[in-house]
Structure formats: C-alpha cells, structure tokens
Amino acid sequence: MVNRRAAVNRRPRPGPPREPKIPAELRPAGDVQRELEHEQTVEAVAYGDVDLAGAPAEGVVFDRCAFRRTGFAGAHLPSVRFIDCVVETADLSNMRAEKARLERVTLSGCRATGLACNDGRLSDVAFVDGKLDLTNWRFARFDAVTFDGCNLAGADFTEADLRGASFTRCDLSGTQFHKATMAGTRFRRCELQGVGGITSWQGAVVHPDDLLELSYILAGALGIVVERADQ
C-alpha cells in the first residue's frame, strides 16, 4: 500500500532531469488536436507551427508530443499535463496554466513572459535558453528541474518548493523567493541583483562566483551597512 503522506512529504530529487520518451514517428496535428476541449487527451502528435493562442480548456493532457514554434500565447489551460514532451521555440507568453503538471519535459528557446504556473508540479523538466521573465511559480513544486541560460527576471517563486531545482547562467534580477523552501537548491553563475526573500535561502548551494553579490544582498536584508573600502 502506498503511503500517500510520505509521497507528498518526500524530498524532491535534485536532478539531472530524465529525458522525454518521444516516439520515432508522430502524426501531424489535425483539426481535433487544434480545437482543444476540456479533459481532452492528445497522444503522439507533432504540433509544429500551430496557433493555440487563447485556447480555453481545462484538464488537457499532452502525452508524448512535440511542439515546435507552436503558439500558446494567452491560452488558459488550468490543470494541463505535459508528459514526455519536447517544446522548442514555442510562444507561451501570458499563458495561464494553474496547477499544471509537467513530467519529463524539455523546453528550449521558448518565450514565456508572464506565464502563470502557480501551484504547479514539475518533475524531470529542463528549461534551456528561455525567456521566463515575470513568470508566476507561487506554491509550485520542483523535482529534478533545471533552468539553464534563462531570463527569469522578476519571476515569483513565493512559497515554492525549490529543493529539487537548479539555476545555471540565469538572470534572476528582482526574482522573488519569499518563504520558498530552498535546502539544496543550486545556483551557478547567476545574476542575483535585487532578488527578494533572501532570508529563505537557508540550505541553498551557491557557486563561489555568485557569493560576493549574494553577500551584499543578504547584508541589505539584515540591515547591515557595508562600508566602502575608500572610506
């Protein structure tokens, strides 16, 4: 019998994420896959240059699909699930995906400014070279999730569980980490100017190159005045 409480409270894996399992052949998206409906399941479909902008549908499941240059801008897809999917150079800007579930998903070169994925669950997900500024990840849980070369300026991770997340070469300027859980969260060569919620970073792992800037931010949060060397 599965111990549900233990499953919920278990510590997230730090990564690296497992890769998506995509079939060798995918069928092109037809009219049925282009007109999304509530609780629809889409399996083994290649969307390509398809416009799903503004689509409103709850509980849609994308299973073993590929999205290349696909448009999700402004779509409202609460509780959407992406399982074993590859998303390349797609437009997810201002997409609303509250309570989304992403499992074994790679997103590369995507534009996702203003994406709302609050209360989401992400497992084995890789974000590469993405524009993810002003995104909403409040209360989300990250399990083996990597952000590499992403612009996350102004993103909101308030009360997110980031123990299984890592950030490499990311712009985190003005990003909010208020009350986030961050024991084991890894940061490497990131821009950290103006990050909020710095007192939530207990247990985070920071690369030496980031430590100096982080020390100034922490000092400011504690009300410590750092005297200039020439004074």
CSV table of C-alpha atoms in Angstrom, one decimal:
chain,number,residue,atom,x,y,z
A,1,MET,CA,0.0,0.0,0.0
A,2,VAL,CA,1.3,3.4,-0.9
A,3,ASN,CA,1.9,5.8,2.0
A,4,ARG,CA,0.3,8.9,0.5
A,5,ARG,CA,1.5,11.2,3.3
A,6,ALA,CA,5.1,10.0,2.8
A,7,ALA,CA,4.8,10.5,-1.0
A,8,VAL,CA,3.6,14.1,-0.5
A,9,ASN,CA,6.3,15.0,2.0
A,10,ARG,CA,9.2,13.2,0.4
A,11,ARG,CA,12.2,15.3,-0.6
A,12,PRO,CA,12.4,16.2,-4.3
A,13,ARG,CA,15.2,14.8,-6.4
A,14,PRO,CA,17.9,17.4,-7.4
A,15,GLY,CA,18.4,16.2,-11.0
A,16,PRO,CA,19.5,16.0,-13.7
A,17,PRO,CA,16.1,15.5,-15.2
A,18,ARG,CA,15.2,12.4,-17.1
A,19,GLU,CA,14.7,12.9,-20.8
A,20,PRO,CA,11.3,12.7,-22.5
A,21,LYS,CA,10.4,9.5,-24.2
A,22,ILE,CA,9.2,10.5,-27.7
A,23,PRO,CA,8.1,8.0,-30.4
A,24,ALA,CA,10.2,7.9,-33.5
A,25,GLU,CA,7.1,8.9,-35.6
A,26,LEU,CA,4.4,11.4,-34.6
A,27,ARG,CA,1.3,12.2,-36.6
A,28,PRO,CA,0.7,15.8,-37.5
A,29,ALA,CA,-1.9,17.8,-35.5
A,30,GLY,CA,-5.3,17.7,-37.2
A,31,ASP,CA,-8.5,19.6,-36.6
A,32,VAL,CA,-9.3,17.6,-33.4
A,33,GLN,CA,-5.9,18.4,-31.8
A,34,ARG,CA,-6.1,22.1,-32.9
A,35,GLU,CA,-9.5,22.7,-31.2
A,36,LEU,CA,-8.8,21.8,-27.6
A,37,GLU,CA,-11.6,20.7,-25.3
A,38,HIS,CA,-12.0,20.1,-21.6
A,39,GLU,CA,-10.3,16.8,-20.4
A,40,GLN,CA,-9.0,16.0,-23.9
A,41,THR,CA,-6.1,13.7,-24.2
A,42,VAL,CA,-3.7,14.2,-27.1
A,43,GLU,CA,-1.2,11.4,-27.8
A,44,ALA,CA,1.9,11.1,-30.0
A,45,VAL,CA,1.2,14.3,-32.0
A,46,ALA,CA,3.5,16.8,-33.7
A,47,TYR,CA,2.1,20.3,-33.4
A,48,GLY,CA,4.7,22.2,-35.4
A,49,ASP,CA,3.8,25.8,-36.4
A,50,VAL,CA,0.2,25.6,-34.9
A,51,ASP,CA,-1.5,28.5,-33.2
A,52,LEU,CA,-3.3,27.6,-30.0
A,53,ALA,CA,-3.3,31.2,-28.7
A,54,GLY,CA,-6.1,32.0,-26.4
A,55,ALA,CA,-7.4,28.4,-26.2
A,56,PRO,CA,-9.6,27.8,-23.1
A,57,ALA,CA,-9.6,24.2,-21.9
A,58,GLU,CA,-9.2,22.6,-18.5
A,59,GLY,CA,-7.5,19.3,-17.8
A,60,VAL,CA,-6.0,18.7,-21.2
A,61,VAL,CA,-3.3,16.0,-21.4
A,62,PHE,CA,-0.5,16.1,-23.9
A,63,ASP,CA,1.3,12.7,-23.9
A,64,ARG,CA,4.4,12.1,-26.0
A,65,CYS,CA,4.0,15.2,-28.1
A,66,ALA,CA,6.4,17.6,-29.8
A,67,PHE,CA,5.8,21.4,-30.1
A,68,ARG,CA,8.0,23.4,-32.5
A,69,ARG,CA,7.1,27.1,-33.0
A,70,THR,CA,3.7,26.4,-31.5
A,71,GLY,CA,1.7,29.4,-30.2
A,72,PHE,CA,0.2,29.2,-26.7
A,73,ALA,CA,0.2,32.9,-26.1
A,74,GLY,CA,-2.7,33.9,-23.8
A,75,ALA,CA,-4.1,30.3,-23.6
A,76,HIS,CA,-6.0,29.4,-20.5
A,77,LEU,CA,-5.2,25.7,-19.7
A,78,PRO,CA,-5.7,25.1,-16.0
A,79,SER,CA,-4.6,21.6,-14.7
A,80,VAL,CA,-2.9,20.9,-18.1
A,81,ARG,CA,-0.5,18.0,-18.2
A,82,PHE,CA,2.6,17.6,-20.4
A,83,ILE,CA,4.0,14.1,-20.2
A,84,ASP,CA,7.1,13.1,-22.2
A,85,CYS,CA,7.0,16.2,-24.4
A,86,VAL,CA,9.5,18.4,-26.3
A,87,VAL,CA,8.8,22.1,-26.6
A,88,GLU,CA,11.0,24.1,-28.9
A,89,THR,CA,10.9,27.9,-29.7
A,90,ALA,CA,7.2,28.0,-28.7
A,91,ASP,CA,5.4,31.1,-27.5
A,92,LEU,CA,3.9,30.5,-24.1
A,93,SER,CA,3.7,34.2,-23.1
A,94,ASN,CA,0.9,35.1,-20.7
A,95,MET,CA,-0.3,31.5,-20.8
A,96,ARG,CA,-2.3,30.6,-17.7
A,97,ALA,CA,-1.6,27.1,-16.5
A,98,GLU,CA,-2.5,27.0,-12.9
A,99,LYS,CA,-2.0,23.6,-11.3
A,100,ALA,CA,-0.1,22.3,-14.3
A,101,ARG,CA,1.7,19.0,-14.2
A,102,LEU,CA,4.9,18.6,-16.3
A,103,GLU,CA,6.7,15.2,-16.3
A,104,ARG,CA,9.8,14.6,-18.4
A,105,VAL,CA,9.6,17.7,-20.5
A,106,THR,CA,12.3,19.7,-22.3
A,107,LEU,CA,11.6,23.4,-23.2
A,108,SER,CA,14.3,25.1,-25.2
A,109,GLY,CA,14.4,28.6,-26.8
A,110,CYS,CA,10.8,29.3,-25.6
A,111,ARG,CA,9.3,32.7,-24.9
A,112,ALA,CA,7.2,32.5,-21.8
A,113,THR,CA,7.0,36.1,-20.4
A,114,GLY,CA,4.1,36.3,-17.9
A,115,LEU,CA,3.5,32.5,-17.8
A,116,ALA,CA,1.4,31.5,-14.8
A,117,CYS,CA,2.2,28.1,-13.4
A,118,ASN,CA,1.3,28.7,-9.8
A,119,ASP,CA,0.6,25.6,-7.7
A,120,GLY,CA,2.2,23.5,-10.5
A,121,ARG,CA,4.1,20.2,-10.1
A,122,LEU,CA,7.2,19.9,-12.3
A,123,SER,CA,9.2,16.6,-12.4
A,124,ASP,CA,12.2,15.9,-14.7
A,125,VAL,CA,11.9,19.2,-16.6
A,126,ALA,CA,14.6,21.2,-18.3
A,127,PHE,CA,14.3,24.8,-19.3
A,128,VAL,CA,17.1,25.9,-21.7
A,129,ASP,CA,17.7,29.4,-23.1
A,130,GLY,CA,14.2,30.5,-22.3
A,131,LYS,CA,12.6,33.9,-21.8
A,132,LEU,CA,10.8,33.3,-18.5
A,133,ASP,CA,10.7,36.8,-17.1
A,134,LEU,CA,7.7,37.9,-14.9
A,135,THR,CA,6.5,34.2,-14.6
A,136,ASN,CA,4.4,33.0,-11.7
A,137,TRP,CA,5.6,29.9,-9.8
A,138,ARG,CA,3.9,30.6,-6.5
A,139,PHE,CA,3.4,27.4,-4.4
A,140,ALA,CA,4.8,25.2,-7.2
A,141,ARG,CA,6.9,22.1,-6.5
A,142,PHE,CA,10.1,21.3,-8.5
A,143,ASP,CA,11.5,17.8,-8.7
A,144,ALA,CA,14.7,17.4,-10.8
A,145,VAL,CA,14.1,20.7,-12.6
A,146,THR,CA,16.9,22.7,-14.3
A,147,PHE,CA,17.0,26.3,-15.6
A,148,ASP,CA,20.0,26.8,-17.9
A,149,GLY,CA,20.6,30.2,-19.6
A,150,CYS,CA,17.2,31.5,-18.8
A,151,ASN,CA,15.9,35.0,-18.2
A,152,LEU,CA,13.8,34.8,-15.0
A,153,ALA,CA,13.9,38.5,-14.1
A,154,GLY,CA,11.0,39.4,-11.9
A,155,ALA,CA,9.8,35.8,-11.6
A,156,ASP,CA,7.8,34.9,-8.5
A,157,PHE,CA,8.7,31.7,-6.5
A,158,THR,CA,6.8,32.7,-3.4
A,159,GLU,CA,6.4,29.6,-1.1
A,160,ALA,CA,7.6,27.3,-3.9
A,161,ASP,CA,9.4,24.1,-3.0
A,162,LEU,CA,12.7,24.5,-4.9
A,163,ARG,CA,14.7,21.8,-3.2
A,164,GLY,CA,14.9,19.9,-6.5
A,165,ALA,CA,15.7,22.9,-8.7
A,166,SER,CA,18.9,24.3,-10.1
A,167,PHE,CA,19.7,27.5,-11.8
A,168,THR,CA,22.7,27.9,-14.1
A,169,ARG,CA,23.7,31.1,-16.0
A,170,CYS,CA,20.3,32.6,-15.3
A,171,ASP,CA,19.2,36.2,-14.9
A,172,LEU,CA,17.4,36.3,-11.6
A,173,SER,CA,17.3,40.1,-11.2
A,174,GLY,CA,14.4,41.1,-9.0
A,175,THR,CA,13.2,37.5,-8.6
A,176,GLN,CA,11.1,36.8,-5.5
A,177,PHE,CA,11.8,33.8,-3.2
A,178,HIS,CA,9.7,34.8,-0.3
A,179,LYS,CA,9.1,31.9,2.1
A,180,ALA,CA,10.4,29.4,-0.6
A,181,THR,CA,11.8,26.0,0.6
A,182,MET,CA,15.4,26.0,-0.8
A,183,ALA,CA,17.5,23.5,1.1
A,184,GLY,CA,19.6,22.0,-1.8
A,185,THR,CA,18.6,24.5,-4.4
A,186,ARG,CA,21.7,25.1,-6.6
A,187,PHE,CA,22.8,28.4,-8.1
A,188,ARG,CA,25.7,28.7,-10.5
A,189,ARG,CA,26.9,31.9,-12.3
A,190,CYS,CA,23.6,33.7,-12.0
A,191,GLU,CA,22.6,37.4,-12.0
A,192,LEU,CA,21.2,37.9,-8.5
A,193,GLN,CA,20.8,41.7,-8.3
A,194,GLY,CA,17.7,42.7,-6.4
A,195,VAL,CA,16.4,39.2,-5.5
A,196,GLY,CA,13.7,39.2,-2.8
A,197,GLY,CA,13.2,36.8,0.0
A,198,ILE,CA,16.9,36.2,0.5
A,199,THR,CA,16.4,35.0,4.1
A,200,SER,CA,14.6,32.0,2.6
A,201,TRP,CA,17.9,30.7,1.1
A,202,GLN,CA,18.8,28.6,4.1
A,203,GLY,CA,20.5,25.4,2.8
A,204,ALA,CA,20.9,26.7,-0.8
A,205,VAL,CA,24.1,25.8,-2.6
A,206,VAL,CA,25.8,28.8,-4.3
A,207,HIS,CA,28.7,28.8,-6.7
A,208,PRO,CA,31.7,30.9,-5.4
A,209,ASP,CA,31.3,33.3,-8.3
A,210,ASP,CA,27.9,34.2,-7.0
A,211,LEU,CA,28.8,34.5,-3.4
A,212,LEU,CA,30.1,38.1,-3.3
A,213,GLU,CA,26.9,39.6,-4.9
A,214,LEU,CA,24.8,37.4,-2.6
A,215,SER,CA,26.6,38.6,0.5
A,216,TYR,CA,25.7,42.3,-0.3
A,217,ILE,CA,22.0,41.3,-0.8
A,218,LEU,CA,22.0,39.4,2.5
A,219,ALA,CA,23.6,42.3,4.3
A,220,GLY,CA,21.0,44.6,3.0
A,221,ALA,CA,18.2,42.3,4.1
A,222,LEU,CA,19.7,42.2,7.6
A,223,GLY,CA,20.1,46.0,7.7
A,224,ILE,CA,23.9,45.8,7.6
A,225,VAL,CA,25.6,48.8,6.1
A,226,VAL,CA,28.7,47.8,4.1
A,227,GLU,CA,31.3,50.4,4.3
A,228,ARG,CA,33.2,51.3,1.1
A,229,ALA,CA,36.9,50.4,1.0
A,230,ASP,CA,37.9,54.1,0.5
A,231,GLN,CA,36.0,55.4,3.5
